[in-house]
XYZ file of C-alpha atoms in Angstrom:
642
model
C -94.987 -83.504 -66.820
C -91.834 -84.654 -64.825
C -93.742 -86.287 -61.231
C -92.063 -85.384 -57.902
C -93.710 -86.372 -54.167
C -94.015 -82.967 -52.306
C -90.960 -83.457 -49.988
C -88.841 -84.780 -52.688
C -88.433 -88.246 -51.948
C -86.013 -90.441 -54.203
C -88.055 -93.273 -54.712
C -85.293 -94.878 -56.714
C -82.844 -94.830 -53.537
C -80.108 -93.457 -55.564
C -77.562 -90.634 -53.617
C -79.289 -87.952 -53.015
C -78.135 -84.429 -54.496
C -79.232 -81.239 -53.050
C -79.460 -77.639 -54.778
C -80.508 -74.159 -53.386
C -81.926 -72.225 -56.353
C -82.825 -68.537 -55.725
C -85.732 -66.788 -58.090
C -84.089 -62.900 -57.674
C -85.810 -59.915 -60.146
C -86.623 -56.212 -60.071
C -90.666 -56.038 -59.264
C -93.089 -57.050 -61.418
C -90.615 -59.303 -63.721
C -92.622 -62.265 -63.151
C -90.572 -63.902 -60.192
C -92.862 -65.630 -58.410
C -95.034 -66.764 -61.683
C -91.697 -68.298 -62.805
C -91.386 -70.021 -59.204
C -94.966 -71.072 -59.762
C -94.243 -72.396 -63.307
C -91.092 -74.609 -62.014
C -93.729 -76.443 -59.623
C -96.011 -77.039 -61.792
C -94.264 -78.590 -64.421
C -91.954 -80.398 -61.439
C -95.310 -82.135 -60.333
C -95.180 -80.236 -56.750
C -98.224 -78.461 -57.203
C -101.525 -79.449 -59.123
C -102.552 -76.220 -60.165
C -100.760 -73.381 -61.159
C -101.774 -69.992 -59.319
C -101.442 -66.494 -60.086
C -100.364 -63.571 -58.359
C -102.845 -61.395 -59.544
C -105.328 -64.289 -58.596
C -104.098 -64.346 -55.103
C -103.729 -67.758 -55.157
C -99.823 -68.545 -55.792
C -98.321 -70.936 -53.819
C -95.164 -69.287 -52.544
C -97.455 -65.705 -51.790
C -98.649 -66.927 -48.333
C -98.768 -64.174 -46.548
C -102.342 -61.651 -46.450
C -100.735 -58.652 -47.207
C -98.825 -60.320 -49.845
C -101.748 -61.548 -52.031
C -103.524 -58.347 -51.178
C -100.682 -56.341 -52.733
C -99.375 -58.947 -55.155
C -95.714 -58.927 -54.045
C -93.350 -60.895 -52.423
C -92.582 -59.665 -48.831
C -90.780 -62.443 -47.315
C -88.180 -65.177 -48.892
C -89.744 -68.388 -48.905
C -89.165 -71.446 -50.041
C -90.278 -74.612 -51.641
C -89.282 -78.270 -52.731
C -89.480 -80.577 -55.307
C -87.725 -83.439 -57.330
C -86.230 -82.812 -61.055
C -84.915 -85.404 -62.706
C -82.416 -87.281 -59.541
C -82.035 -83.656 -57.487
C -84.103 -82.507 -54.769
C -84.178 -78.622 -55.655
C -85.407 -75.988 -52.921
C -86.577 -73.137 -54.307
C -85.945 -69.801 -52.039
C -88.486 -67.335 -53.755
C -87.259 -63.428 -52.613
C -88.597 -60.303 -52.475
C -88.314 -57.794 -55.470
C -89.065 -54.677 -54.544
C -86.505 -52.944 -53.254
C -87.191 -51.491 -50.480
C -87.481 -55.270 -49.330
C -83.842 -56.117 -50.789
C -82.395 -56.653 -47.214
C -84.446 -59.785 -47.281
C -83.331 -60.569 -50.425
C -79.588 -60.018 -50.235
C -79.880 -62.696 -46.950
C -81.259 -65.235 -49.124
C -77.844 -64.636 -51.342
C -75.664 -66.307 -48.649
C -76.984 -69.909 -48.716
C -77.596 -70.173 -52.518
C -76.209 -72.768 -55.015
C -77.218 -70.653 -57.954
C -79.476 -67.908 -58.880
C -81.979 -67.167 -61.979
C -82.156 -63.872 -62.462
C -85.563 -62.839 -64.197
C -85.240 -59.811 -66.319
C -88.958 -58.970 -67.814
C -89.169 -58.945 -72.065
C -91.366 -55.758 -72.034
C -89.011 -53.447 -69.757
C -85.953 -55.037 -70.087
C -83.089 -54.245 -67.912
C -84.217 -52.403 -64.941
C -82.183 -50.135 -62.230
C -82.777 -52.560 -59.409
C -82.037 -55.391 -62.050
C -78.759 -54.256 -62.256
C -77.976 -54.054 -58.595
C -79.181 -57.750 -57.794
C -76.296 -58.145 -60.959
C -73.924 -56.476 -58.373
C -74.970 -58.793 -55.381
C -75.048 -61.656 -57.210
C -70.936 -61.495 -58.407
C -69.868 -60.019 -54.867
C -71.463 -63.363 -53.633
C -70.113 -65.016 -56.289
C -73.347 -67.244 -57.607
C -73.524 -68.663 -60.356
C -76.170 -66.787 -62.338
C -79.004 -67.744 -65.142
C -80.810 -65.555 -66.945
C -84.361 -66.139 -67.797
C -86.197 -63.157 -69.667
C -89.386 -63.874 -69.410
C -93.308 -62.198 -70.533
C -91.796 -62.719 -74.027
C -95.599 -63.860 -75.294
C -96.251 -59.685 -75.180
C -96.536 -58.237 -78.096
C -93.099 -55.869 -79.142
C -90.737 -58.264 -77.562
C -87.926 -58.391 -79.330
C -85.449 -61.768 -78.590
C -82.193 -60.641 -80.293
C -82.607 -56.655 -79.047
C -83.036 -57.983 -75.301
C -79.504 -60.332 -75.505
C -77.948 -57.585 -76.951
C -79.118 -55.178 -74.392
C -78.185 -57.937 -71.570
C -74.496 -58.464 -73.243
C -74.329 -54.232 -73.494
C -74.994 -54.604 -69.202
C -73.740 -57.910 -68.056
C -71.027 -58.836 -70.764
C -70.625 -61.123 -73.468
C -70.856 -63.890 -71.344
C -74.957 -63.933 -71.369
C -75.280 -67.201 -73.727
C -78.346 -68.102 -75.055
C -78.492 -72.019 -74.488
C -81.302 -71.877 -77.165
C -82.456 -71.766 -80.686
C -84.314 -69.272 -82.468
C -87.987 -69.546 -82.936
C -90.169 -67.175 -85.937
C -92.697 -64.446 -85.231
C -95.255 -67.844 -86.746
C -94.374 -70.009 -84.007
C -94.991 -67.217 -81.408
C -97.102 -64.126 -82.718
C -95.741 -62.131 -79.599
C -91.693 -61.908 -81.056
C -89.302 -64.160 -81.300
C -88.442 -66.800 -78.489
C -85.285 -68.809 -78.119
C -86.328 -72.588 -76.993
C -83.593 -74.893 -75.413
C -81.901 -77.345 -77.745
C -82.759 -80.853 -77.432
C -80.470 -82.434 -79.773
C -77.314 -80.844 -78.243
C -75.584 -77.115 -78.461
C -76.092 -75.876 -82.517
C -72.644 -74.678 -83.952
C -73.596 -70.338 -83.028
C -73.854 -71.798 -79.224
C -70.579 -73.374 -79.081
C -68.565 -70.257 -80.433
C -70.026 -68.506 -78.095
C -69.019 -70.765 -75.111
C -65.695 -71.418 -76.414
C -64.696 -67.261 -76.462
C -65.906 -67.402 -72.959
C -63.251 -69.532 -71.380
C -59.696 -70.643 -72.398
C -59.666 -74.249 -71.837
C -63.260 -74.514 -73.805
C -61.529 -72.586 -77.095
C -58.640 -74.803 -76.731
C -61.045 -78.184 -76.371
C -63.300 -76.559 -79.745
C -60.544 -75.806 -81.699
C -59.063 -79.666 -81.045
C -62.034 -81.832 -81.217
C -65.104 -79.432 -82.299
C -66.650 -79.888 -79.358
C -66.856 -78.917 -75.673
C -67.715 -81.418 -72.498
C -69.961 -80.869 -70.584
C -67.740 -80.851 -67.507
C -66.173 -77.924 -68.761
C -69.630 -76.438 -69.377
C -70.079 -76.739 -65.674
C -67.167 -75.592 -64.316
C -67.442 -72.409 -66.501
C -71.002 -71.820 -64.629
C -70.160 -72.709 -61.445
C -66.812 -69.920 -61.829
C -69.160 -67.322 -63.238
C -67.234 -67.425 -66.904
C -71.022 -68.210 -68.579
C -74.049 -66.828 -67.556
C -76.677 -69.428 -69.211
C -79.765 -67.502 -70.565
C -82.878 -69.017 -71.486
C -86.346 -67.164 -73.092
C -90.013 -67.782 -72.686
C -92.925 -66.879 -70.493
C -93.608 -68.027 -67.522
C -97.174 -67.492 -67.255
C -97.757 -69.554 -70.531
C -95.680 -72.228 -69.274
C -93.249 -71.603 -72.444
C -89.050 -71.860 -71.905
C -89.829 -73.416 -67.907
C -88.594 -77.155 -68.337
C -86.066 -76.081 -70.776
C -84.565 -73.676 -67.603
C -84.944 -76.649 -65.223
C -83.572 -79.201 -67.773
C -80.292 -76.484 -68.123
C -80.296 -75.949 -64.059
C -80.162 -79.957 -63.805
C -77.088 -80.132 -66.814
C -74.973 -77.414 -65.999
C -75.002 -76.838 -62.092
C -72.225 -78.905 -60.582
C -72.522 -80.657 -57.797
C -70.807 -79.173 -54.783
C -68.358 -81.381 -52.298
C -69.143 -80.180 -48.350
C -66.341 -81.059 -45.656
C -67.471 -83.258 -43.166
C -66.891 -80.935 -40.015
C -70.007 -79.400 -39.308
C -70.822 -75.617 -40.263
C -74.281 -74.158 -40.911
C -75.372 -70.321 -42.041
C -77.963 -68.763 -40.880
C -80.030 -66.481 -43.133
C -83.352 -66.203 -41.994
C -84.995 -65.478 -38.125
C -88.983 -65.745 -37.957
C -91.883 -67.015 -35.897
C -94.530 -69.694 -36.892
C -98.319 -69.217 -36.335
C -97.680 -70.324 -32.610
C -94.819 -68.147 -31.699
C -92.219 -70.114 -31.736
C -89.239 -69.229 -32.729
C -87.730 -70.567 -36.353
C -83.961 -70.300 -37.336
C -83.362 -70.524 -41.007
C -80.173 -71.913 -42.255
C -77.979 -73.940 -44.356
C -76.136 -76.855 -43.158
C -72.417 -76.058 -44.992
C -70.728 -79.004 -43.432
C -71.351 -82.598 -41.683
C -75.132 -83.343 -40.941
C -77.307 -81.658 -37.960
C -79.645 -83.735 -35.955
C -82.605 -83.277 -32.904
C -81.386 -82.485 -30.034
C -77.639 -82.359 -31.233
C -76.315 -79.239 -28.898
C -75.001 -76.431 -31.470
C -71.458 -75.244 -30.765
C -70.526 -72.104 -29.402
C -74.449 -71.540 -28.632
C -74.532 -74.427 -26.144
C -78.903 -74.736 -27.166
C -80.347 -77.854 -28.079
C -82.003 -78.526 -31.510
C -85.379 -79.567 -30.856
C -86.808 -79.859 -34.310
C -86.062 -79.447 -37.670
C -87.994 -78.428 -40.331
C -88.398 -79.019 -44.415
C -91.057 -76.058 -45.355
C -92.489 -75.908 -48.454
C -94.656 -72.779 -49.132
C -96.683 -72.871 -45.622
C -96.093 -76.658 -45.340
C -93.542 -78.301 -43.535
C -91.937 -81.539 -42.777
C -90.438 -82.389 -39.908
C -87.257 -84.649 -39.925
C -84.910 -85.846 -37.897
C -81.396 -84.863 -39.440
C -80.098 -83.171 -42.401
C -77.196 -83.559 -44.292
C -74.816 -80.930 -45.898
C -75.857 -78.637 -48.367
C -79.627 -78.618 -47.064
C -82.080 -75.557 -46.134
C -83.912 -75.939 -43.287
C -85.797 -74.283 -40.053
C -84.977 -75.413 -36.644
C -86.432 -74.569 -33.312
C -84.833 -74.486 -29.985
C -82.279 -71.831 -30.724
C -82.826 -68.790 -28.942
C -79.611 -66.297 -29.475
C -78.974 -66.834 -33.442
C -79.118 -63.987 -36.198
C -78.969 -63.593 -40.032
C -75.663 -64.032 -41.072
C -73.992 -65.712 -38.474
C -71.678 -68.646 -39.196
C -72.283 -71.675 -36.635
C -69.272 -74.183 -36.077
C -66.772 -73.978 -38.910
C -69.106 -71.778 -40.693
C -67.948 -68.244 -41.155
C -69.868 -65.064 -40.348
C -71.220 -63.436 -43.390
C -69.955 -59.541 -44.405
C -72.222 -56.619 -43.451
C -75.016 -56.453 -46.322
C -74.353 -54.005 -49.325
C -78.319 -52.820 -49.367
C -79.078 -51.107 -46.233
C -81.985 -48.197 -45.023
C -80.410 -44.913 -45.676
C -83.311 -43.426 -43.852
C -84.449 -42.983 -40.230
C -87.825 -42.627 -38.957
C -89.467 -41.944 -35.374
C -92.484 -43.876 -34.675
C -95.193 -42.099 -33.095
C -96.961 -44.383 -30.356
C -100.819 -43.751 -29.285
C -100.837 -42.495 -25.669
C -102.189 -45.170 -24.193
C -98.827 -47.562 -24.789
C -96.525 -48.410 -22.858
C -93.530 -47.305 -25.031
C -90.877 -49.700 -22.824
C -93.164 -52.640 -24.071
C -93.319 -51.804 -27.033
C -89.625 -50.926 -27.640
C -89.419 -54.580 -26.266
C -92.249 -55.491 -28.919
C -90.151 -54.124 -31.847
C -86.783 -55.832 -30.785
C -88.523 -58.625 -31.564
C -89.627 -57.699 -34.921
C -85.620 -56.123 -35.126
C -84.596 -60.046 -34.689
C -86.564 -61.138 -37.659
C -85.487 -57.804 -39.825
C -82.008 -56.324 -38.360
C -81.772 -53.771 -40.641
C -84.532 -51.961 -38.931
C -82.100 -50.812 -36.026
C -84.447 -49.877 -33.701
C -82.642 -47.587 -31.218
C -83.899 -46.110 -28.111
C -83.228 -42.318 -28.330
C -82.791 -41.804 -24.041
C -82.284 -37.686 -24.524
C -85.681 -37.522 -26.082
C -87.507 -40.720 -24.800
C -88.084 -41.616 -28.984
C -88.107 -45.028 -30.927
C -86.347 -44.564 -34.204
C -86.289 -46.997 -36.665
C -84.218 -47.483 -40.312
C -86.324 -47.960 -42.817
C -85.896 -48.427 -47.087
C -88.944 -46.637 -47.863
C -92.786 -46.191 -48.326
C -93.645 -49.307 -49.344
C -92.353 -50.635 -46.381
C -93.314 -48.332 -43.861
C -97.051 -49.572 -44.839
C -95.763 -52.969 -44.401
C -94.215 -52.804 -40.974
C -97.245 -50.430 -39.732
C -99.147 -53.141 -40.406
C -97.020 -56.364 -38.667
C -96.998 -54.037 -35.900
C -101.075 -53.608 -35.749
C -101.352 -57.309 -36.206
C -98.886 -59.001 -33.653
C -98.790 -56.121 -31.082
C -102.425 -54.856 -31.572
C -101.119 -51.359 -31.876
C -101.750 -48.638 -34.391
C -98.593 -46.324 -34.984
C -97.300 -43.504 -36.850
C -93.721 -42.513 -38.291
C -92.576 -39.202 -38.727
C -90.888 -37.640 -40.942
C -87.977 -39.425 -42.513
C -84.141 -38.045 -42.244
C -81.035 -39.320 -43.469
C -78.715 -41.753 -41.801
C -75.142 -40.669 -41.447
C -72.300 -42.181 -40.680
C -68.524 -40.875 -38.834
C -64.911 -41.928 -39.827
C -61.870 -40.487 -39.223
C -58.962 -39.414 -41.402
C -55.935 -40.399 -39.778
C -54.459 -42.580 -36.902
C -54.678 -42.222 -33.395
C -54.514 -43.791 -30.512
C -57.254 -44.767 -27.560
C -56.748 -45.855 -24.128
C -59.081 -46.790 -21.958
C -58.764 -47.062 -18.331
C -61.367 -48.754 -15.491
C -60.158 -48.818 -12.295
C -63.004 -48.335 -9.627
C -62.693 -50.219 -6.403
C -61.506 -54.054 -6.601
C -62.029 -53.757 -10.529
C -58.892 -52.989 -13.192
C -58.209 -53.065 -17.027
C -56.784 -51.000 -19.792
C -56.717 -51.161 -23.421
C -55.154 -49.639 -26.009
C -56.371 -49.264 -29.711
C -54.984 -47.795 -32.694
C -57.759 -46.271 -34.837
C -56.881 -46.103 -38.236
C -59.301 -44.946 -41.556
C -60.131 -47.993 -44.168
C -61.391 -47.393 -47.814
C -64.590 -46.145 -48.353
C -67.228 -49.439 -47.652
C -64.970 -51.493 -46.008
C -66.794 -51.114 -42.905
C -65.620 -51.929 -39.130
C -62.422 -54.583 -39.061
C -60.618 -55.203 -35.668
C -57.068 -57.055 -35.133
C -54.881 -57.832 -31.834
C -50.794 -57.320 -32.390
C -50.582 -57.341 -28.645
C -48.069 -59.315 -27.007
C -48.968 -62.630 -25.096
C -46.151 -61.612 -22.447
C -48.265 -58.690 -21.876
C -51.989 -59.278 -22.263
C -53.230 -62.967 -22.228
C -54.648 -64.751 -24.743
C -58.080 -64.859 -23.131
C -58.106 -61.325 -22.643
C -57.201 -60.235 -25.933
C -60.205 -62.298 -26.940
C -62.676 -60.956 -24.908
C -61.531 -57.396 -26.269
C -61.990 -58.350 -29.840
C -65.843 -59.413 -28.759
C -66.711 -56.022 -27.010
C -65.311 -53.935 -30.140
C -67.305 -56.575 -32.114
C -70.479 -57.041 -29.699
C -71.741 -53.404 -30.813
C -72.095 -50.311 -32.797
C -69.994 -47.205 -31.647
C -71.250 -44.032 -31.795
C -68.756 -41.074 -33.253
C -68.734 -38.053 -31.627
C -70.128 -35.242 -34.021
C -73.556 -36.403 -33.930
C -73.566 -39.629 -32.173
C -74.349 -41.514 -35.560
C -72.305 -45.114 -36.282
C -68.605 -45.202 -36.946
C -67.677 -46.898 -40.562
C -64.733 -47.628 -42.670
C -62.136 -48.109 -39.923
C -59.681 -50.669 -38.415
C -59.293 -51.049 -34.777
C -56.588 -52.981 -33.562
C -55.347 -53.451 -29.890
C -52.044 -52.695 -29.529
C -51.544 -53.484 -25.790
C -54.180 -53.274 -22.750
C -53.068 -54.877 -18.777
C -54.760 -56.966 -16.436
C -54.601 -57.467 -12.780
C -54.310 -60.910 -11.195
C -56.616 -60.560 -8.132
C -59.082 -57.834 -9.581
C -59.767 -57.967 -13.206
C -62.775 -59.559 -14.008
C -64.523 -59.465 -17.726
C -66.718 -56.884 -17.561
C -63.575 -54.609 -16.556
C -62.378 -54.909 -20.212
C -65.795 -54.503 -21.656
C -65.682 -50.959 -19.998
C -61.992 -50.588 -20.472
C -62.864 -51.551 -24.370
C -65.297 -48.614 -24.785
C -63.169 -46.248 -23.111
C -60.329 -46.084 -25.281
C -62.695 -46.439 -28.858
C -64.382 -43.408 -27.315
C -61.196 -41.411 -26.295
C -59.389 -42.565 -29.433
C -62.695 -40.724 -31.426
C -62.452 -37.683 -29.424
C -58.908 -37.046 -30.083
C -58.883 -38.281 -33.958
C -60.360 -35.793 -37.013
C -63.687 -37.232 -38.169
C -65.640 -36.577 -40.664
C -69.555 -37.176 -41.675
C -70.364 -39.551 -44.377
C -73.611 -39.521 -46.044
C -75.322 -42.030 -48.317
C -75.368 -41.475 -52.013
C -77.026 -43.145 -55.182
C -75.585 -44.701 -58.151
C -77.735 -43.397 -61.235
C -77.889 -43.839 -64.799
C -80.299 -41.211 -67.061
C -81.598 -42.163 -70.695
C -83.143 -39.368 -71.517
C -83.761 -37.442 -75.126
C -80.484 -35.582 -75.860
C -82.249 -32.026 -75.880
C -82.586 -32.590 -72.262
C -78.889 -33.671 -71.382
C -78.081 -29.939 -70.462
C -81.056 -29.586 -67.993
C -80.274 -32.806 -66.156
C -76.257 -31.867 -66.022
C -77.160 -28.830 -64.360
C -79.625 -30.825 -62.182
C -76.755 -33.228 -61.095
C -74.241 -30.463 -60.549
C -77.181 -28.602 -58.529
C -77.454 -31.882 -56.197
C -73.671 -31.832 -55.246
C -73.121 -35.069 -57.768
C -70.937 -36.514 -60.624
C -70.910 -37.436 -63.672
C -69.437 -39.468 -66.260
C -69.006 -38.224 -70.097
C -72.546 -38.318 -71.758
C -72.793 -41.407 -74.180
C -74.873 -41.073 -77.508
C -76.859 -44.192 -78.331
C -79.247 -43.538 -81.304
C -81.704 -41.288 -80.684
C -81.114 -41.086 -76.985
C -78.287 -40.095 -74.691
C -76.930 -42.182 -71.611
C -75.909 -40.296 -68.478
C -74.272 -41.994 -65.332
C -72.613 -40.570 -61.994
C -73.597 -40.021 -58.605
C -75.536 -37.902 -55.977
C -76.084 -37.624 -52.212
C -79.393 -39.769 -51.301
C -80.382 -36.350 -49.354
C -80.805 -33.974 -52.196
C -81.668 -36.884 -55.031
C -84.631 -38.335 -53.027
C -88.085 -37.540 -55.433
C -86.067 -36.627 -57.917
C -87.745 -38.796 -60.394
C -90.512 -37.155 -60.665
C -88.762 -33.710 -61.781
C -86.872 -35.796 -64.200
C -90.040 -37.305 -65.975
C -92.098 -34.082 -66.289
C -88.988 -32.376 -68.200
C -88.007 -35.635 -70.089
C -91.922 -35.557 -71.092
C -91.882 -39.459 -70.146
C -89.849 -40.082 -72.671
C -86.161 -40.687 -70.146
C -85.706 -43.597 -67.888
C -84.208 -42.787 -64.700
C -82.243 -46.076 -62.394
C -80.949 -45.814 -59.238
C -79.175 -47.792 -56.661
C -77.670 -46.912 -53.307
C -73.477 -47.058 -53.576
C -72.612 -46.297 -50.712
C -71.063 -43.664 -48.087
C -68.910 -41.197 -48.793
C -67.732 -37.950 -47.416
C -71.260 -35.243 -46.894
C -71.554 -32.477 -49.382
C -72.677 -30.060 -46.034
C -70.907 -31.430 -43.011
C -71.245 -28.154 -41.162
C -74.448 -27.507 -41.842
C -75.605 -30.900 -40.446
C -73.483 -30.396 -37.509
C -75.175 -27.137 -36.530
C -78.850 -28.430 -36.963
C -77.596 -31.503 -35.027
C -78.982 -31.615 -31.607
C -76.036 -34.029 -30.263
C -74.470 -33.060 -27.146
C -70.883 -33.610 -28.571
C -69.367 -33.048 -24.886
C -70.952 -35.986 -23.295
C -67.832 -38.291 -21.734
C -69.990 -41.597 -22.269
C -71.117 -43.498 -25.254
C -74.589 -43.902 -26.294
């Protein structure tokens, strides 16, 4: 077993060389075993835990070990070989993805786990879809192949059929006699066997051209395929058995390259949480220069006044870190996931986002103002739970993924608030664009006050989200004031005006606004600024957009004409059907609002037999605009915004 200290310190005093490894897998793939596994055999940890033990290292949370899943990214650290690794462990259920897809931002590289017995599974193939709009280099590690049916060569061709012919297997081939459960591919020692380098060299030009020359391909080359997302190293084993583990970390060592950081500093933030005394922790990675106590953070103007190493529930406290670290600090008060510090840049809006909306039901004995309060807090930590004061109807709603964790959050809430409450009934979450250009001015001119602004509006591609410009003249709006429009279109979500719900999928750009010398001061623009967005709405044609699921049906082929129907009965699309053997592959897309507990129809007529995947794509225009506009209870003549 390789030995490693517990912080990772280099006790040979050579340069030290950082990585941030993320463990990402649908549920029950054997994540955090794997995580557990990598300790182990790094020396970090004595013994290894189990999940279904309630003892792993990285599941320190209660409710975690009670329900043997990971809830909340963590991380831990340890030595292999000359790098100090951190490990960021994430959640795999999905209706904790949000978490996950954070993590995504500060990572080095990624191994995706992909369980031998189920093989590649609906949410498996989303985190596929994160991981190359993030662009991280990605290994593969198929793990639980000790269970009996596992079948090596049928899972690489099944990964190759989803993620391309890029999957390599860094590996050779064991026999059923070496491991009774199937066959397992095992890392090769001596160097790559002839199969492995054809398969690099097809991957890459400059590899095919260095094979063809010399028979052989560098290992430089190797890495720069990885780190570019041309080869997608894949390793097999189990995790819980401890076989294919160093072989991963020995590949993870080779064939990551080490990353060059510019000495200006930057830093991302990913993660906001509290520690067992309430204070405050900021989770981020330093992208540039070092960060030290009590340096003074740009653009924040708060003082750092620790900074943390965790590992699991451990931590270290130092007194810098250099570039290319993950760490928790305290002190900062006004930071969120996502936000880019210094030269940093912020982050884009997260693909996996609550599609559903729930009211939470208070006791009658609480104070709902303190607790709205309460849960801003808890918003903070998990801002995709939008909690939004409802003012018409004195309600708290709340955005939610699903069941799972509704249980969850009911609980937090119980436990840090000492408050039992109840969520109602769960409705869709729909979002406004509109289909053409106009344009908004806004005007505030009350006594010793002035501004106005005007925006053009104009409609983006479907998921593009909110982008805002300035093509305004200097000569006729200052610099300064130009700025501080961009931060109020910025500083919050708009409400459209057919049922109040959050404008998407549009450009804003101010086209010219005016200022007065003696009067204007910078709250005039803020008003000004939500004037014209809200006139510009009111005179513009918008439309409702409602979520809808990506899905993909194997199902016996007797049942393909039940399930078209289905589709076409649920407002969706689909592709032509493709025949694989005795089965037949269907794929398309359906609003969330009519597909939601769908699956269970689709099992009882597939007789258990189809497998049913699905993944949220996105918004798009609603299959029954006017019927959600007449149940809406949105006073659509209101002159403010909410």
């Amino acid at each position: 077993m390789k030995g490693a200290d517990f912080m990772g310190n280099n006790s040979e005093n050579k340069p030290d060389r950082y990585i941030n490894i993320g463990i990402v897998a649908h549920v029950d793939a054997g994540k955090t075993t794997l995580s557990e596994s990598m300790l182990y055999h790094a020396g970090a940890i004595r013994k290894l835990g189990r999940v279904d033990h309630k003892d792993a290292f990285l599941d320190t949370d209660q409710m975690e070990r009670e329900r043997g899943i990971t809830i909340f990214s963590k991380q831990a650290v340890f030595r292999w070989k000359d790098r100090t690794i951190t490990l960021l462990d994430t959640p795999g259920h999905v209706d904790f993805s949000a978490e996950m897809e954070r993590v995504l931002q500060v990572l080095d590289c990624a191994v995706l786990v992909v369980s031998g017995a189920d093989g590649v599974q609906g949410h498996t193939q989303t985190l596929w879809k994160l991981l190359k709009r993030y662009h991280i280099p990605t290994f593969l590690f198929v793990n639980k192949m000790d269970q009996e049916g596992t079948d090596g060569e049928k899972l690489l061709k099944e990964l190759r059929k989803r993620f391309g012919e890029n999957v390599v297997p860094f590996v050779d081939i064991m026999t059923e006699s070496d491991c009774p459960g199937g066959k397992v591919y095992l890392h090769t020692k001596e160097g790559a066997v002839e199969e492995v380098l054809e398969e690099l060299a097809v991957c890459e030009d400059d590899m095919m051209e260095e094979y063809l020359e010399e028979g052989r391909i560098s290992l430089d080359k190797v890495q720069k395929a990885v780190a570019d997302r041309q080869v997608f190293p894949c390793y097999f084993g189990s995790a819980l058995h401890s076989q294919g583990v160093e072989e991963l970390l020995d590949g993870l060592d080779l064939y990551i390259k080490d990353k060059t950081y510019p000495a200006e500093f930057g830093a991302k933030v990913y993660k906001i949480a509290r520690d067992n005394q309430g204070n405050r922790l900021t989770y981020l990675k330093v992208t540039g220069g070092r960060l030290k106590v009590k340096d003074v953070v740009e653009g924040l103007n708060e003082k750092i006044n620790q900074i943390r190493i965790y590992s699991g529930e451990k931590f270290e406290a130092v007194q810098k870190v250099e570039a290319g670290r993950v760490c928790a600090v305290t002190g900062l008060e006004n930071t969120r996931p996502g936000q880019g510090i210094g030269a940093e840049e912020e982050s884009d809006l997260p693909v996996l986002e609550p599609v559903l909306t729930y009211q939470i039901l208070l006791p009658d004995d609480c104070d709902v103002h303190k607790m709205l309060l309460n849960l801003k807090i808890l918003e903070e930590e998990e801002p995709e739970l939008h909690i939004v004061w409802e003012e018409q109807t004195s309600e708290i709603h709340v955005q939610l993924m699903g069941d799972v964790q509704i249980e969850i959050l009911q609980r937090m809430i119980k436990e840090r608030f000492g408050v039992l409450v109840e969520f109602g009934e769960g409705s869709i979450v729909y979002k406004e664009t509109i289909t053409a250009p106009v344009e908004g001015v806004g005007h505030f001119e009350p006594l010793r006050h002035y501004a106005e602004v005007h925006l053009r509006l104009e409609p983006g591609e479907r998921g593009s989200g909110m982008q805002f410009a300035a093509e305004c003249s200097e000569d006729i709006l200052d610099r300064n004031w130009q700025r501080l429009v961009l931060t109020h279109l910025e500083e919050k979500e708009h409400k459209g005006v057919l049922i109040g719900s959050p404008i998407t999928d549009m450009k804003i750009t101010l086209t010219s606004g005016r200022a007065h010398q003696k009067h204007t001061e910078g709250g005039d623009f803020r008003q000004a600024t939500y004037r014209a967005v809200r006139q510009g709405l009111k005179k513009a044609d918008s439309i409702l957009l409602e979520p809808y699921y990506e899905f993909r049906m194997e199902l016996p082929s007797e049942n393909v004409g039940r399930a078209m129907t289905d589709i076409q009965n649920m407002s969706g699309k689909f592709g032509t059907p493709m025949i694989e053997e005795e089965t037949t592959v269907l794929t398309g897309s359906a609003p969330v609002s009519l597909m939601r507990g769908y699956q269970k129809e689709f099992t009882a007529y597939t007789g258990g037999c189809g497998r049913m995947a699905v993944s949220l794509k996105g918004y798009d225009i609603c299959h029954n605009q006017e019927e959600v506009l007449a149940t809406s209870t949105y006073d659509r003549g209101r002159s403010g915004e909410s």
